[in-house]
mmCIF file of C-alpha atoms in Angstrom:
data_model
loop_
_atom_site.group_PDB
_atom_site.id
_atom_site.type_symbol
_atom_site.label_atom_id
_atom_site.label_comp_id
_atom_site.label_asym_id
_atom_site.label_seq_id
_atom_site.Cartn_x
_atom_site.Cartn_y
_atom_site.Cartn_z
ATOM 1 C CA MET A 1 0.042 0.019 -0.048
ATOM 2 C CA LEU A 2 0.638 3.643 -0.201
ATOM 3 C CA LEU A 3 1.116 4.441 3.268
ATOM 4 C CA ARG A 4 3.721 1.342 3.674
ATOM 5 C CA ALA A 5 5.639 2.750 0.819
ATOM 6 C CA LEU A 6 5.646 6.218 2.556
ATOM 7 C CA ASP A 7 8.977 7.681 4.429
ATOM 8 C CA MET A 8 7.012 8.615 7.172
ATOM 9 C CA SER A 9 10.023 10.792 8.756
ATOM 10 C CA PHE A 10 9.091 13.785 7.037
ATOM 11 C CA LEU A 11 5.582 14.530 8.472
ATOM 12 C CA PRO A 12 6.159 16.113 12.148
ATOM 13 C CA ILE A 13 6.080 19.807 11.415
ATOM 14 C CA PRO A 14 9.155 21.286 13.303
ATOM 15 C CA SER A 15 8.624 23.672 16.539
ATOM 16 C CA VAL A 16 9.894 26.657 17.153
ATOM 17 C CA GLU A 17 11.447 25.686 20.390
ATOM 18 C CA ALA A 18 12.964 22.157 18.784
ATOM 19 C CA THR A 19 14.617 23.905 15.788
ATOM 20 C CA SER A 20 17.578 26.231 15.151
ATOM 21 C CA ALA A 21 19.232 27.029 11.636
ATOM 22 C CA GLN A 22 21.946 25.421 10.035
ATOM 23 C CA PRO A 23 24.729 28.205 8.399
ATOM 24 C CA ASP A 24 23.109 27.364 4.860
ATOM 25 C CA GLY A 25 19.820 28.214 6.685
ATOM 26 C CA THR A 26 17.985 25.107 6.902
ATOM 27 C CA PRO A 27 16.282 24.266 9.899
ATOM 28 C CA ALA A 28 17.877 21.815 12.360
ATOM 29 C CA GLY A 29 16.379 19.477 14.670
ATOM 30 C CA ALA A 30 17.812 19.212 18.809
ATOM 31 C CA ASP A 31 20.267 16.629 17.468
ATOM 32 C CA GLY A 32 21.718 19.029 14.572
ATOM 33 C CA SER A 33 19.855 16.876 11.671
ATOM 34 C CA ALA A 34 18.341 18.865 9.413
ATOM 35 C CA VAL A 35 14.215 19.122 10.106
ATOM 36 C CA LEU A 36 12.199 19.820 6.820
ATOM 37 C CA THR A 37 9.952 22.757 6.939
ATOM 38 C CA PRO A 38 5.757 22.341 6.842
ATOM 39 C CA ALA A 39 6.233 23.523 2.924
ATOM 40 C CA ALA A 40 9.082 20.920 2.211
ATOM 41 C CA ALA A 41 7.187 18.201 4.136
ATOM 42 C CA PHE A 42 3.783 19.420 1.911
ATOM 43 C CA ASP A 43 5.804 19.134 -1.266
ATOM 44 C CA ALA A 44 7.230 15.573 -0.541
ATOM 45 C CA LEU A 45 4.208 14.364 0.194
ATOM 46 C CA TYR A 46 2.466 15.825 -2.752
ATOM 47 C CA VAL A 47 5.295 14.992 -5.111
ATOM 48 C CA PHE A 48 4.877 11.052 -3.651
ATOM 49 C CA ALA A 49 1.548 10.585 -3.787
ATOM 50 C CA ALA A 50 -0.143 12.773 -6.347
ATOM 51 C CA PRO A 51 0.626 10.725 -9.686
ATOM 52 C CA GLY A 52 -1.375 7.834 -7.849
ATOM 53 C CA LEU A 53 -3.794 9.321 -6.707
ATOM 54 C CA ILE A 54 -4.648 11.022 -10.419
ATOM 55 C CA ARG A 55 -4.516 7.310 -11.447
ATOM 56 C CA GLU A 56 -6.871 5.934 -8.995
ATOM 57 C CA THR A 57 -9.387 8.831 -9.587
ATOM 58 C CA TYR A 58 -9.662 8.310 -13.005
ATOM 59 C CA VAL A 59 -10.195 4.837 -12.438
ATOM 60 C CA LEU A 60 -12.865 5.978 -10.030
ATOM 61 C CA THR A 61 -14.257 8.667 -12.555
ATOM 62 C CA GLY A 62 -13.011 7.752 -15.777
ATOM 63 C CA ALA A 63 -12.673 11.471 -16.334
ATOM 64 C CA ARG A 64 -9.156 12.419 -16.666
ATOM 65 C CA PRO A 65 -9.498 16.198 -16.347
ATOM 66 C CA LEU A 66 -11.929 15.380 -13.139
ATOM 67 C CA ALA A 67 -9.311 13.259 -11.444
ATOM 68 C CA PHE A 68 -6.625 16.220 -11.858
ATOM 69 C CA GLU A 69 -9.113 18.577 -10.376
ATOM 70 C CA SER A 70 -10.104 16.492 -7.690
ATOM 71 C CA VAL A 71 -6.472 15.657 -6.764
ATOM 72 C CA GLU A 72 -5.455 19.385 -6.586
ATOM 73 C CA TYR A 73 -8.359 20.048 -4.729
ATOM 74 C CA ALA A 74 -7.690 17.548 -2.011
ATOM 75 C CA PHE A 75 -4.070 18.692 -1.804
ATOM 76 C CA ARG A 76 -5.372 22.351 -1.425
ATOM 77 C CA HIS A 77 -7.775 21.416 1.279
ATOM 78 C CA ALA A 78 -4.897 19.812 2.906
ATOM 79 C CA TRP A 79 -2.513 22.628 2.786
ATOM 80 C CA GLU A 80 -5.022 24.902 4.602
ATOM 81 C CA ARG A 81 -5.348 21.796 7.603
ATOM 82 C CA TRP A 82 -1.460 20.742 7.363
ATOM 83 C CA PRO A 83 -0.845 20.830 10.872
ATOM 84 C CA GLU A 84 -3.565 18.327 11.383
ATOM 85 C CA VAL A 85 -2.859 16.123 7.819
ATOM 86 C CA ALA A 86 0.820 16.074 9.234
ATOM 87 C CA ARG A 87 -0.052 14.518 12.219
ATOM 88 C CA ASP A 88 -2.668 12.194 10.629
ATOM 89 C CA VAL A 89 -1.681 8.448 10.913
ATOM 90 C CA ASP A 90 -2.274 8.422 6.906
ATOM 91 C CA PRO A 91 -2.231 11.386 5.475
ATOM 92 C CA VAL A 92 -2.250 9.811 2.040
ATOM 93 C CA GLY A 93 -5.624 8.358 2.748
ATOM 94 C CA TRP A 94 -6.655 12.158 4.432
ATOM 95 C CA VAL A 95 -6.103 13.187 1.086
ATOM 96 C CA ARG A 96 -7.292 10.798 -1.035
ATOM 97 C CA ALA A 97 -10.577 10.481 0.624
ATOM 98 C CA GLN A 98 -11.063 14.029 -0.130
ATOM 99 C CA ALA A 99 -10.281 13.598 -3.798
ATOM 100 C CA HIS A 100 -12.606 10.688 -4.016
ATOM 101 C CA ASP A 101 -15.496 12.838 -1.994
ATOM 102 C CA TYR A 102 -14.890 15.753 -4.293
ATOM 103 C CA ALA A 103 -14.790 13.344 -7.919
ATOM 104 C CA LEU A 104 -18.152 11.753 -6.714
ATOM 105 C CA SER A 105 -19.992 14.761 -5.804
ATOM 106 C CA PRO A 106 -23.429 15.013 -7.942
ATOM 107 C CA TRP A 107 -22.430 18.122 -8.936
ATOM 108 C CA HIS A 108 -19.767 16.683 -11.217
ATOM 109 C CA ARG A 109 -22.450 14.797 -13.253
ATOM 110 C CA ILE A 110 -24.699 17.883 -13.386
ATOM 111 C CA ARG A 111 -21.647 19.380 -15.109
ATOM 112 C CA ARG A 112 -21.387 16.549 -17.517
ATOM 113 C CA VAL A 113 -24.878 16.575 -18.859
ATOM 114 C CA PHE A 114 -24.461 20.545 -19.550
ATOM 115 C CA SER A 115 -21.322 20.257 -20.400
ATOM 116 C CA GLY A 116 -21.651 17.397 -23.038
ATOM 117 C CA ARG A 117 -18.358 14.928 -22.242
ATOM 118 C CA PRO A 118 -18.665 11.541 -22.194
ATOM 119 C CA ALA A 119 -19.803 9.666 -19.291
ATOM 120 C CA MET A 120 -16.633 6.989 -19.496
ATOM 121 C CA PRO A 121 -13.472 6.408 -21.445
ATOM 122 C CA ASP A 122 -14.106 3.840 -24.856
ATOM 123 C CA GLY A 123 -12.315 0.575 -25.114
ATOM 124 C CA VAL A 124 -10.859 0.650 -21.323
ATOM 125 C CA PRO A 125 -10.993 -2.997 -19.572
ATOM 126 C CA TRP A 126 -12.548 -1.615 -16.146
ATOM 127 C CA ALA A 127 -15.701 0.329 -18.443
ATOM 128 C CA PRO A 128 -18.274 -1.997 -16.458
ATOM 129 C CA VAL A 129 -17.034 -0.491 -13.145
ATOM 130 C CA LEU A 130 -18.312 3.192 -14.106
ATOM 131 C CA GLU A 131 -21.498 1.998 -14.257
ATOM 132 C CA LEU A 132 -21.588 0.962 -10.712
ATOM 133 C CA PRO A 133 -22.911 3.474 -7.947
ATOM 134 C CA PRO A 134 -20.456 5.700 -6.682
ATOM 135 C CA TRP A 135 -20.057 4.129 -3.308
ATOM 136 C CA GLN A 136 -19.812 0.766 -5.049
ATOM 137 C CA ARG A 137 -17.118 1.922 -7.368
ATOM 138 C CA ARG A 138 -15.204 3.395 -4.516
ATOM 139 C CA VAL A 139 -15.141 0.108 -2.463
ATOM 140 C CA VAL A 140 -14.101 -2.030 -5.739
ATOM 141 C CA VAL A 141 -10.948 0.734 -6.287
ATOM 142 C CA LEU A 142 -10.250 0.582 -2.678
ATOM 143 C CA CYS A 143 -10.396 -3.084 -2.076
ATOM 144 C CA ASP A 144 -9.160 -4.486 -6.001
ATOM 145 C CA GLY A 145 -7.534 -1.461 -7.303
ATOM 146 C CA LEU A 146 -5.045 -0.723 -4.102
ATOM 147 C CA GLY A 147 -5.552 -4.118 -2.237
ATOM 148 C CA MET A 148 -7.049 -2.774 0.772
ATOM 149 C CA SER A 149 -9.064 -4.755 3.333
ATOM 150 C CA VAL A 150 -12.799 -4.618 3.896
ATOM 151 C CA SER A 151 -11.992 -2.881 7.238
ATOM 152 C CA GLU A 152 -9.568 -0.479 5.580
ATOM 153 C CA ALA A 153 -11.578 0.289 3.224
ATOM 154 C CA ALA A 154 -14.469 1.083 5.689
ATOM 155 C CA ALA A 155 -12.479 3.132 7.636
ATOM 156 C CA GLU A 156 -11.220 5.527 4.300
ATOM 157 C CA MET A 157 -14.974 5.708 3.524
ATOM 158 C CA GLU A 158 -16.246 6.280 7.267
ATOM 159 C CA ALA A 159 -18.593 3.554 7.203
ATOM 160 C CA SER A 160 -18.794 0.176 9.171
ATOM 161 C CA THR A 161 -17.357 -2.838 7.756
ATOM 162 C CA GLY A 162 -20.724 -4.938 6.999
ATOM 163 C CA ALA A 163 -21.890 -1.913 4.866
ATOM 164 C CA THR A 164 -18.768 -2.208 2.822
ATOM 165 C CA ARG A 165 -18.823 -5.789 3.007
ATOM 166 C CA GLY A 166 -22.146 -5.701 1.418
ATOM 167 C CA ARG A 167 -21.411 -2.697 -0.935
ATOM 168 C CA LEU A 168 -18.351 -4.972 -2.186
ATOM 169 C CA ALA A 169 -20.495 -7.971 -2.722
ATOM 170 C CA ARG A 170 -23.062 -6.056 -4.926
ATOM 171 C CA ALA A 171 -20.553 -4.448 -6.853
ATOM 172 C CA HIS A 172 -19.216 -7.716 -7.529
ATOM 173 C CA ALA A 173 -22.421 -9.395 -8.319
ATOM 174 C CA ALA A 174 -23.330 -6.509 -10.676
ATOM 175 C CA LEU A 175 -20.339 -6.909 -12.628
ATOM 176 C CA ALA A 176 -20.493 -10.896 -13.255
ATOM 177 C CA GLU A 177 -23.898 -10.059 -14.930
ATOM 178 C CA CYS A 178 -22.851 -7.181 -16.554
ATOM 179 C CA GLY A 179 -22.760 -8.932 -19.749
ATOM 180 C CA THR A 180 -19.419 -7.961 -21.178
ATOM 181 C CA GLY A 181 -17.717 -11.222 -21.659
ATOM 182 C CA CYS A 182 -15.145 -10.411 -19.032
ATOM 183 C CA SER A 183 -15.398 -11.919 -15.266
ATOM 184 C CA VAL A 184 -15.109 -10.649 -12.223
ATOM 185 C CA ASP A 185 -11.676 -11.270 -11.838
ATOM 186 C CA GLU A 186 -10.634 -9.851 -15.239
ATOM 187 C CA VAL A 187 -12.612 -6.407 -14.535
ATOM 188 C CA ARG A 188 -10.946 -6.534 -10.807
ATOM 189 C CA ARG A 189 -7.588 -7.390 -12.215
ATOM 190 C CA SER A 190 -7.775 -4.630 -14.949
ATOM 191 C CA VAL A 191 -8.719 -1.954 -12.012
ATOM 192 C CA ALA A 192 -5.520 -3.336 -9.967
ATOM 193 C CA ASP A 193 -3.583 -2.949 -13.234
ATOM 194 C CA CYS A 194 -4.934 0.622 -14.546
ATOM 195 C CA VAL A 195 -4.628 1.934 -10.799
ATOM 196 C CA GLU A 196 -0.803 1.097 -11.089
ATOM 197 C CA ASP A 197 -0.173 1.849 -14.922
ATOM 198 C CA THR A 198 -2.160 4.351 -16.309
ATOM 199 C CA SER A 199 -0.379 7.472 -16.599
ATOM 200 C CA ALA A 200 -0.892 10.571 -14.488
ATOM 201 C CA SER A 201 0.700 12.605 -16.939
ATOM 202 C CA THR A 202 2.277 16.072 -15.568
ATOM 203 C CA VAL A 203 1.157 16.921 -12.136
ATOM 204 C CA VAL A 204 1.000 20.598 -11.379
ATOM 205 C CA HIS A 205 4.177 21.992 -9.153
ATOM 206 C CA PRO A 206 3.290 21.533 -5.366
ATOM 207 C CA GLU A 207 4.671 25.321 -4.716
ATOM 208 C CA SER A 208 1.340 26.205 -6.771
ATOM 209 C CA VAL A 209 -1.093 24.162 -4.968
ATOM 210 C CA ARG A 210 0.077 25.509 -2.320
ATOM 211 C CA GLU A 211 -0.109 29.452 -3.373
ATOM 212 C CA CYS A 212 -3.688 28.724 -5.125
ATOM 213 C CA SER A 213 -4.911 27.458 -1.212
ATOM 214 C CA GLU A 214 -2.974 30.659 0.374
ATOM 215 C CA ARG A 215 -4.792 32.872 -2.103
ATOM 216 C CA ARG A 216 -8.215 31.460 -1.579
ATOM 217 C CA VAL A 217 -7.998 31.289 2.558
ATOM 218 C CA ARG A 218 -7.091 35.413 1.287
ATOM 219 C CA THR A 219 -10.012 35.697 -0.187
ATOM 220 C CA MET A 220 -12.495 34.011 1.628
ATOM 221 C CA VAL A 221 -10.750 36.117 4.963
ATOM 222 C CA ARG A 222 -11.501 39.137 2.832
ATOM 223 C CA THR A 223 -14.737 38.136 1.698
ATOM 224 C CA VAL A 224 -15.914 37.652 5.832
ATOM 225 C CA TYR A 225 -14.215 40.805 6.766
ATOM 226 C CA LEU A 226 -16.374 43.027 4.185
ATOM 227 C CA VAL A 227 -19.697 40.935 4.826
ATOM 228 C CA VAL A 228 -19.449 41.904 8.814
ATOM 229 C CA ALA A 229 -18.318 45.847 7.545
ATOM 230 C CA LEU A 230 -21.676 45.519 5.348
ATOM 231 C CA LEU A 231 -23.853 44.133 8.022
ATOM 232 C CA ALA A 232 -22.171 46.726 10.784
ATOM 233 C CA ALA A 233 -22.842 49.541 8.448
ATOM 234 C CA LEU A 234 -26.140 48.827 7.897
ATOM 235 C CA VAL A 235 -27.405 48.175 11.265
ATOM 236 C CA ALA A 236 -25.594 51.371 12.297
ATOM 237 C CA PHE A 237 -27.722 52.975 9.474
ATOM 238 C CA CYS A 238 -30.858 51.517 10.813
ATOM 239 C CA ILE A 239 -30.003 53.196 14.136
ATOM 240 C CA LEU A 240 -29.572 56.508 13.361
ATOM 241 C CA SER A 241 -32.367 56.341 10.517
ATOM 242 C CA THR A 242 -34.776 55.537 13.041
ATOM 243 C CA PRO A 243 -36.479 58.096 14.864
#
């Protein structure tokens, strides 16, 4: 699994008290070893996980632009909540959950209808998976594509183990009856192969993701200040104009 391959040593965020500057300006820990800054830790997580998450989300949705958009959204959200994500026991899983939730939002199905884009790619061996309901599709990607256990998939989807096992069983039953001539095992292998091998193309630079996230936060803060100022002005006007 991705988490087992990830070197978790970059995840802790150094505190001011525990670090000092090396001659070249790089923060150093109490023992003199180099400690990555939060930005560097985020970039390391992004470089490691983003290509694989794009592949997974593409298999989940059948839409490559949506896959890129979903993963970028998830990492922007992760940077906004970086202290929480950095200390999470499974930061890749945290980002994956955000990307999958965003990708499977009903809003994107409405967008697809009005944009006229095809609902699924042509000629891919895992196309029957895209005919499944979103929750079943997601558990197939997690369990068959990533090799998660049912309990692990349930924890990531914040569902019970029994409900997740039932969704997986119904998904496999639907794949067996899809009439494409492929067995369930063949479809499951194709999902795993596509998650592993599908090209993720060029990902956005992590610095761009961080900057976009920070601009979004600044815009939201300014909007809140503006709304509060307008409400205060409206209240003051009402008070002054009341006889």
